[in-house]
GROMACS .gro file of C-alpha atoms in nm:
model
   96
    1UNK     CA    1   1.978  -0.617   3.144
    2UNK     CA    2   1.826  -0.684   3.522
    3UNK     CA    3   1.973  -0.507   3.907
    4UNK     CA    4   2.141  -0.870   3.940
    5UNK     CA    5   2.272  -0.922   3.653
    6UNK     CA    6   2.423  -0.560   3.666
    7UNK     CA    7   2.540  -0.633   4.023
    8UNK     CA    8   2.673  -0.929   3.927
    9UNK     CA    9   2.819  -0.822   3.643
   10UNK     CA   10   3.111  -0.555   3.813
   11UNK     CA   11   3.365  -0.621   3.987
   12UNK     CA   12   3.310  -0.716   4.363
   13UNK     CA   13   3.561  -0.461   4.608
   14UNK     CA   14   3.292  -0.221   4.444
   15UNK     CA   15   3.045  -0.334   4.722
   16UNK     CA   16   3.331  -0.451   5.018
   17UNK     CA   17   3.097  -0.219   5.226
   18UNK     CA   18   2.721  -0.266   5.095
   19UNK     CA   19   2.510  -0.572   5.110
   20UNK     CA   20   2.446  -0.674   4.758
   21UNK     CA   21   2.127  -0.812   4.832
   22UNK     CA   22   1.970  -0.458   4.936
   23UNK     CA   23   2.156  -0.247   4.689
   24UNK     CA   24   1.889  -0.106   4.479
   25UNK     CA   25   2.034   0.039   4.148
   26UNK     CA   26   1.817   0.228   4.051
   27UNK     CA   27   1.765   0.439   4.407
   28UNK     CA   28   2.154   0.427   4.425
   29UNK     CA   29   2.224   0.537   4.098
   30UNK     CA   30   2.458   0.768   4.163
   31UNK     CA   31   2.637   0.561   4.450
   32UNK     CA   32   2.699   0.282   4.168
   33UNK     CA   33   2.824   0.558   3.931
   34UNK     CA   34   3.056   0.671   4.185
   35UNK     CA   35   3.193   0.396   4.320
   36UNK     CA   36   3.245   0.247   3.886
   37UNK     CA   37   3.444   0.609   3.826
   38UNK     CA   38   3.644   0.685   4.098
   39UNK     CA   39   3.746   0.237   4.162
   40UNK     CA   40   3.575   0.018   3.866
   41UNK     CA   41   3.774  -0.106   3.610
   42UNK     CA   42   3.699  -0.074   3.211
   43UNK     CA   43   3.486  -0.316   3.198
   44UNK     CA   44   3.324  -0.200   3.517
   45UNK     CA   45   3.263   0.130   3.302
   46UNK     CA   46   3.120  -0.039   2.991
   47UNK     CA   47   2.864  -0.209   3.213
   48UNK     CA   48   2.772   0.118   3.397
   49UNK     CA   49   2.792   0.265   3.023
   50UNK     CA   50   2.565   0.099   2.850
   51UNK     CA   51   2.298   0.017   3.147
   52UNK     CA   52   2.195   0.385   3.261
   53UNK     CA   53   2.363   0.552   2.953
   54UNK     CA   54   2.593   0.937   2.959
   55UNK     CA   55   2.321   1.069   2.986
   56UNK     CA   56   2.225   0.962   3.316
   57UNK     CA   57   2.573   0.899   3.393
   58UNK     CA   58   2.672   1.270   3.374
   59UNK     CA   59   2.287   1.400   3.513
   60UNK     CA   60   2.380   1.158   3.869
   61UNK     CA   61   2.711   1.331   3.830
   62UNK     CA   62   2.623   1.710   3.872
   63UNK     CA   63   2.367   1.576   4.189
   64UNK     CA   64   2.761   1.440   4.376
   65UNK     CA   65   2.904   1.653   4.652
   66UNK     CA   66   3.262   1.488   4.601
   67UNK     CA   67   3.412   1.310   4.248
   68UNK     CA   68   3.776   1.235   4.234
   69UNK     CA   69   3.907   1.513   4.046
   70UNK     CA   70   3.995   1.222   3.770
   71UNK     CA   71   3.712   1.122   3.784
   72UNK     CA   72   3.521   1.421   3.726
   73UNK     CA   73   3.758   1.560   3.422
   74UNK     CA   74   3.657   1.208   3.224
   75UNK     CA   75   3.284   1.256   3.216
   76UNK     CA   76   3.335   1.636   3.125
   77UNK     CA   77   3.538   1.528   2.885
   78UNK     CA   78   3.361   1.191   2.786
   79UNK     CA   79   3.002   1.442   2.828
   80UNK     CA   80   3.145   1.729   2.670
   81UNK     CA   81   3.067   1.936   2.996
   82UNK     CA   82   3.212   2.289   3.191
   83UNK     CA   83   3.332   2.131   3.583
   84UNK     CA   84   3.148   2.426   3.670
   85UNK     CA   85   2.894   2.287   3.592
   86UNK     CA   86   2.875   1.980   3.849
   87UNK     CA   87   2.854   2.047   4.213
   88UNK     CA   88   3.169   1.864   4.331
   89UNK     CA   89   3.310   2.125   4.185
   90UNK     CA   90   3.153   2.396   4.292
   91UNK     CA   91   3.223   2.261   4.707
   92UNK     CA   92   3.422   2.511   4.833
   93UNK     CA   93   3.656   2.224   5.082
   94UNK     CA   94   3.776   2.069   4.705
   95UNK     CA   95   4.037   2.184   4.467
   96UNK     CA   96   4.031   2.075   4.125
   0.00000   0.00000   0.00000
């Protein structure tokens, strides 16, 4: 699947503030994954999961400064990881 194919299959509301012509799905994978987890629909999740794979999704999520508590719980549940392994959980300004 190419970048353009990936973006064209995802819900348009995920890109409301982004010029999709300049968006690089490899360089900005964490941003895209976070948007899908927090604001996407189930089909968006399936598309992102098939494109990046669980290992890349978990890796990118672990580096995020913020992540919705429900999205974090979901990623932990499907990957059998602990919240404490994620940067966003260890940030002092968030209460999970």
